[in-house]
Amino acid sequence: MVLRVKKVDALQGTLDMLVLKTLSLGSQHGYGVAAHVQQISGDLLRVEEGSLYPALHRMEQAGWIAAEWQVTENNRRARYYSLTRAGRKRLGEEEAKWRRLTLGVDRVLGIG
Amino acid sequence: MGWFSRLRASLGVSPHAGTFDEEARFHLEQRIADYIANGMSPDQARREARVRFGSMTTARERTYDADTVPWLRELAHDLRHAVRRLRRHPAASAATIAILAVGIGANAALFTVVDQLLLRDLPVAAPERLVLFNWLEGRTSMRVGMDGVRTTDDTTGRQTSTSFSYPTYLHLRGSSHEVAELFAFHPIQQLNVVVNGLAEVASGQYVSGSYFSGLGVQPRYGRLLADADDRADAAPVATITHAYWQRRFAGDPGVIGRAVLLNRIPFTIVGVTPPGFAGALDVTRSPDFTVPFASEPLLQGARSDLRRPAFLWVHVMGRLRDGVSAERVAATLGAPLQQAMLAEWHEAMAADPERAGREQPRTLADGSTLRVEPGQQGLMDTRRRYVQPLALLTACAVIVLLVTCLNVATLQLARGMARQREIATRLALGVGRGRLVRQLVVESLVIAMAGSAGGLILAQWGADALLIWSPFGGPIQVDTSLNWRVLAFGAATALGTALLFGLVPAWRTTRTDLVRGTRQRGGSAPPFARPLIAAQVALSLVLLVAAGLFVGTARNLRAVDPGFDPERLLLFRVQPQSNGYQSDRIGALYAQMAERIEALPGVRSVAVSRHALLGFSRRADSLVLEPQVSDAGAEVNVVSPGYFETLRIPLLLGRGFTARDDVAAPPVAIVNRTFADRYFGGGSPIGQRFWFGTVKDGAPTEIVGMARDAKYADLRSQTQPTVYIPVAQDLPGQASVAVRTTGDPLELVGPVRRAVAGLDDRLPIFDVRSQRAQAIEVIARETAFARLSALLGGIAVLLVAIGLYGVLAYGVVRRTAEIGVRMALGARRTQVVAMMMKDALLTTVVGVGLGIPVTLIAAQAARDVLADLLFGIEVGPVVLAMGSVLLVMVAVLAAVRPALDASRVNPIEALRVD
């Protein structure tokens, strides 16, 4: 099963966290973020374009990430996003929240 | 993000729009490259990538949601959507906008006039600091004479006026320095002016030296009057208005320092007032010349009022000092007013012992109460008279606007029904009903705004036309160009009408049954359409009845027999007294003038009289008759020997006046038939005697002739007992001259001017016109009301016809199947026509039925102003029936075409639909 990650998902903020995590590994363009999430999750997670770009724009406005135009290896102009100091802090908070959430859910399900 | 860029972004001008597009393009290209690398064909890869990306527009919008004000963005979207929709049906949209433009235009035109006449502040600095003084009479009056408007106070029932004596003004000014800067003014009706050797008549006003500083007006050129000019020993100076400067001097700056003759006295023009400023007199008056009060004795000579005690004529205003309230001014000046009034009363009585003997003694407590009222609009006396007629016209215009709204609502409803499928589909797709209603209302708003813009253009033209038709009985010059208040009015009207005609249809259209809405095509007229049409019919009836009343009034007035022959008569006026003529010379002047003009080719005869006929002016006097009659009185005109012959008023008994009826001869008079009927029981008045005034005092006047009745000041008034006395026995300081001509009277204007100039080239003649033009002007107000009400009524009826036609035509299309079935089942064409006609007539008759009580209620509400305006006609069964029949006829005409269309439905084809 493929999980589609959207803004309206029950797990609000998940997309933000995935994007921030991806960018914490180095600056990346939008397609790169989507491809990375899909690849690392072993095709379990798929980021929807209709949600990715709004999320990127929103996080840029919030100051968590910064964007600049760069040239790719094959000489194409692309917009590269990188994590800011505020974004790094945010990622930490999101990860802590996620851990608490999954821990709680696991306990309820009797997995933990 | 700043609010400004958010606003810009909301309206679709996002600074990031390009960014997203480029990013998305890059994204797609990468995806396609990946797919191809995984073995897809380029075509397939492109398709798959696009499908996976989803809606580019949605993604773009959602990306920039954060940058926008959501409701504003939706509004912008709705607006674009509305404009697109309207452009898709250009004819229907244009018709709707045109209908609204007419309705809004009529209202905006009236508002322009109301704004200028009743709402506008004086164009001076800080007008809110200005106050206007008036008095409320105490136990009894303390005046010996008055030249001004006096009215009855609504709340106290006591007399009130804004006129004070000049000595009172000086006294008040002397006591007021700490609370306000007082200034005074008084209009001059006609000044005999000689500019560059050319004699003419101009208007003017006297002002105190503090007038311009008190009002806070700066000169456009030169300087304005100051206290130094308002002294008895100061050289006579004058300022002129910008309008007069443009008109008479073509805007020549060299006018400063120019000498002009005012009533034969040389004055120097020292300044020009700013454009738009016309003084603090009623807005309809613009005094060409402004001169100081100190020059009044020069201009008026022996008739000067400047030093007269207890003679009320000057208007007093003030500018409040900082931090001073109007109440404090009233408290400060209340006592000084009463002291001044009492002192002047005593002074006046000392000068007139005879009157003093008749009068009760006065005390300080009898003095009037000083009232201080807002003065930012200047004088309002004559303007108050426009309130009722304007209110009546405004009511008519508002009814037209209501009909317009109902009409457009009907059309919108019909269009909405035609969109039922679209709307049902969108509702089914999950678009919120609120959103849909809003979208439809925005569409209405766009229509209304366009209609309002058109209306404002029409209003420009309409306001001018309104004033040219002079609905208030005389010429009025006001600035009818657009200003922000009129624009605000237009915008507010647009908003109001959009809600009025947009909400109901929007509500109704979106309340649709999803299943039926997407499928159903049958049904007859849109719901609500019939009540809307009936309401239009009802309101139209009110307008039609008003039109009937005013058109009838104008027709009745035109049919009035004036009692004299108004054709081929040239009229003009002169006022030799203003040029310093004394009595003896005035008589000679009139005689010579008549002689010279009579000698002109094309002239039959000439008459001089104090008052022209049908000129709104008259003299009325009390009389004492030989056989005592209580409260006897008559209207009086002073006429020259040739008068009855020139005006063609037949003499029924006795003789006319001759040159021998002069000041040395015994006083004689000619009376009209009504006089003889009223006071002598229809018997011959010849040889009877009477005295002017209330006592048998001095030589009696003997009646030597009787003339047929003729109308005097206007056509409306019942003919009163009238006395004519010979000009030589009561020489008037100003007169009207009537010239009976053989051809077109206006051809003699030039020769007559030259003839008078030949006698005295400093004596201007004015109000030159034909008696026919005078007769038209005397009913100008009624004519204007007839035209305006007919126009408004016509618009309303036309709208009803359009609405009815639209709904019926729509019904035919919607009911094609039903009509087809009926015809297939044997209904004849005539039956189909009858069915459609019945539909139209029923709606109309219901409307008329509603309209009759509405009309009666409206007539009752307007009864005062109607009593004032109507002549020989009243609200009754005849007018109501005429209006009702007209509406029914219009309904039949509007229904004919749709009914015939319905009867031509081909049953076989009709049943094939759907």
XYZ file of N, CA and C in Angstrom, chain A residues 7-8 29-32 34-35 38 46-54 56-58 61 69 72 74 76-81, chain B residues 1 16 18-20 22-32 34-35 49 52-55 58-59 62-67:
186
model
N -1.573 17.530 2.726
C -1.729 18.494 3.800
C -2.949 18.174 4.652
N -3.982 17.655 3.973
C -5.224 17.428 4.697
C -5.219 16.091 5.421
N 16.030 20.482 -4.553
C 14.876 21.105 -5.209
C 13.629 20.281 -4.932
N 12.447 20.817 -5.315
C 11.169 20.191 -4.976
C 11.089 18.752 -5.441
N 11.486 18.522 -6.696
C 11.400 17.171 -7.215
C 12.305 16.256 -6.422
N 13.466 16.781 -6.076
C 14.417 15.992 -5.305
C 13.841 15.582 -3.959
N 10.642 15.186 -3.219
C 9.625 14.158 -3.451
C 10.284 12.811 -3.736
N 11.290 12.858 -4.620
C 11.966 11.608 -4.999
C 12.645 10.971 -3.783
N 10.140 9.297 -1.427
C 9.620 8.063 -2.014
C 10.663 6.941 -1.958
N 4.393 8.527 -0.746
C 4.484 9.271 -1.985
C 3.986 10.701 -1.721
N 4.821 11.677 -2.000
C 4.424 13.078 -1.752
C 3.676 13.617 -2.964
N 2.476 14.135 -2.716
C 1.680 14.681 -3.822
C 2.178 16.070 -4.191
N 2.326 16.311 -5.500
C 2.818 17.601 -5.958
C 1.887 18.742 -5.532
N 0.577 18.438 -5.590
C -0.418 19.467 -5.234
C -0.278 19.906 -3.785
N 0.447 19.136 -2.994
C 0.633 19.503 -1.588
C 2.047 19.957 -1.311
N 2.977 19.398 -2.093
C 4.387 19.680 -1.833
C 4.713 21.160 -2.009
N 4.303 21.705 -3.142
C 4.702 23.085 -3.407
C 4.029 24.103 -2.485
N 2.730 23.900 -2.212
C 2.145 24.784 -1.183
C 2.901 24.689 0.133
N 6.062 23.839 0.638
C 7.370 24.502 0.517
C 7.207 26.019 0.633
N 6.202 26.547 -0.079
C 5.997 27.992 -0.068
C 5.647 28.480 1.338
N 4.785 27.704 1.997
C 4.347 28.085 3.330
C 5.530 28.093 4.299
N 7.692 31.023 3.720
C 7.114 32.231 4.318
C 7.335 32.236 5.827
N 17.634 30.125 -6.519
C 17.753 29.474 -7.830
C 19.199 29.030 -8.012
N 21.381 22.961 -12.003
C 21.600 21.532 -11.721
C 22.801 21.033 -12.514
N 22.798 18.959 -14.932
C 22.587 19.009 -16.382
C 22.173 20.408 -16.855
N 20.251 22.884 -15.754
C 18.879 23.405 -15.741
C 18.716 24.279 -14.512
N 17.931 25.341 -14.646
C 17.681 26.198 -13.497
C 16.659 25.518 -12.593
N 16.959 25.417 -11.298
C 15.990 24.826 -10.370
C 16.045 25.584 -9.055
N 14.932 25.527 -8.346
C 14.843 26.260 -7.090
C 15.243 25.309 -5.968
N 16.363 25.606 -5.317
C 16.890 24.759 -4.251
C 16.478 25.300 -2.896
N 16.008 24.377 -2.061
C 15.579 24.760 -0.718
C 16.592 24.251 0.282
N 4.615 38.924 4.903
C 4.260 39.579 3.653
C 3.408 40.811 3.936
N 4.873 35.859 -7.057
C 5.512 34.542 -7.138
C 4.986 33.689 -8.262
N 5.242 33.448 -11.374
C 6.215 32.917 -12.318
C 7.085 31.841 -11.684
N 7.408 32.049 -10.415
C 8.241 31.097 -9.696
C 7.624 29.714 -9.715
N 6.341 29.658 -9.355
C 5.693 28.355 -9.278
C 5.718 27.666 -10.640
N 7.722 27.949 -13.157
C 9.026 27.435 -13.562
C 9.402 26.190 -12.751
N 9.084 26.256 -11.461
C 9.370 25.116 -10.588
C 8.608 23.883 -11.041
N 7.325 24.112 -11.345
C 6.471 23.002 -11.745
C 6.967 22.410 -13.054
N 7.392 23.288 -13.952
C 7.905 22.806 -15.239
C 9.140 21.929 -15.018
N 10.024 22.379 -14.192
C 11.243 21.626 -13.876
C 10.879 20.269 -13.288
N 9.895 20.315 -12.362
C 9.440 19.099 -11.696
C 8.949 18.073 -12.727
N 8.103 18.557 -13.640
C 7.545 17.664 -14.659
C 8.658 17.080 -15.526
N 9.581 17.924 -15.936
C 10.663 17.450 -16.806
C 11.490 16.363 -16.110
N 11.762 16.566 -14.847
C 12.521 15.574 -14.087
C 11.766 14.250 -14.050
N 10.442 14.378 -13.770
C 9.620 13.165 -13.678
C 9.611 12.432 -15.016
N 9.432 13.197 -16.086
C 9.395 12.577 -17.415
C 10.730 11.863 -17.689
N 12.767 10.639 -15.558
C 12.814 9.422 -14.735
C 12.022 8.294 -15.379
N 10.771 8.659 -15.815
C 9.900 7.643 -16.425
C 10.567 7.052 -17.654
N 3.260 11.722 -16.191
C 3.791 12.779 -15.319
C 2.708 13.821 -15.037
N 0.062 12.448 -12.746
C 0.552 12.348 -11.375
C 0.610 13.730 -10.718
N 0.973 14.761 -11.485
C 1.072 16.098 -10.898
C -0.302 16.608 -10.459
N -1.323 16.221 -11.217
C -2.680 16.706 -10.885
C -2.895 18.108 -11.435
N -3.865 18.794 -10.869
C -4.243 20.109 -11.395
C -3.184 21.154 -11.076
N -4.867 24.270 -9.381
C -5.154 24.102 -7.965
C -3.878 24.216 -7.150
N -2.822 23.547 -7.642
C -1.554 23.578 -6.913
C -1.045 25.004 -6.813
N -3.188 26.914 -4.359
C -2.951 26.536 -2.971
C -1.593 27.020 -2.499
N -0.637 27.065 -3.423
C 0.696 27.537 -3.060
C 0.640 28.974 -2.560
N -0.187 29.763 -3.236
C -0.188 31.179 -2.878
C -1.342 31.583 -1.982
N -2.100 30.577 -1.531
C -3.167 30.870 -0.574
C -2.648 31.696 0.590
N -1.446 31.310 1.031
C -0.879 31.954 2.215
C -0.628 33.428 1.970
N -0.441 33.788 0.676
C -0.093 35.171 0.368
C -1.317 36.069 0.260
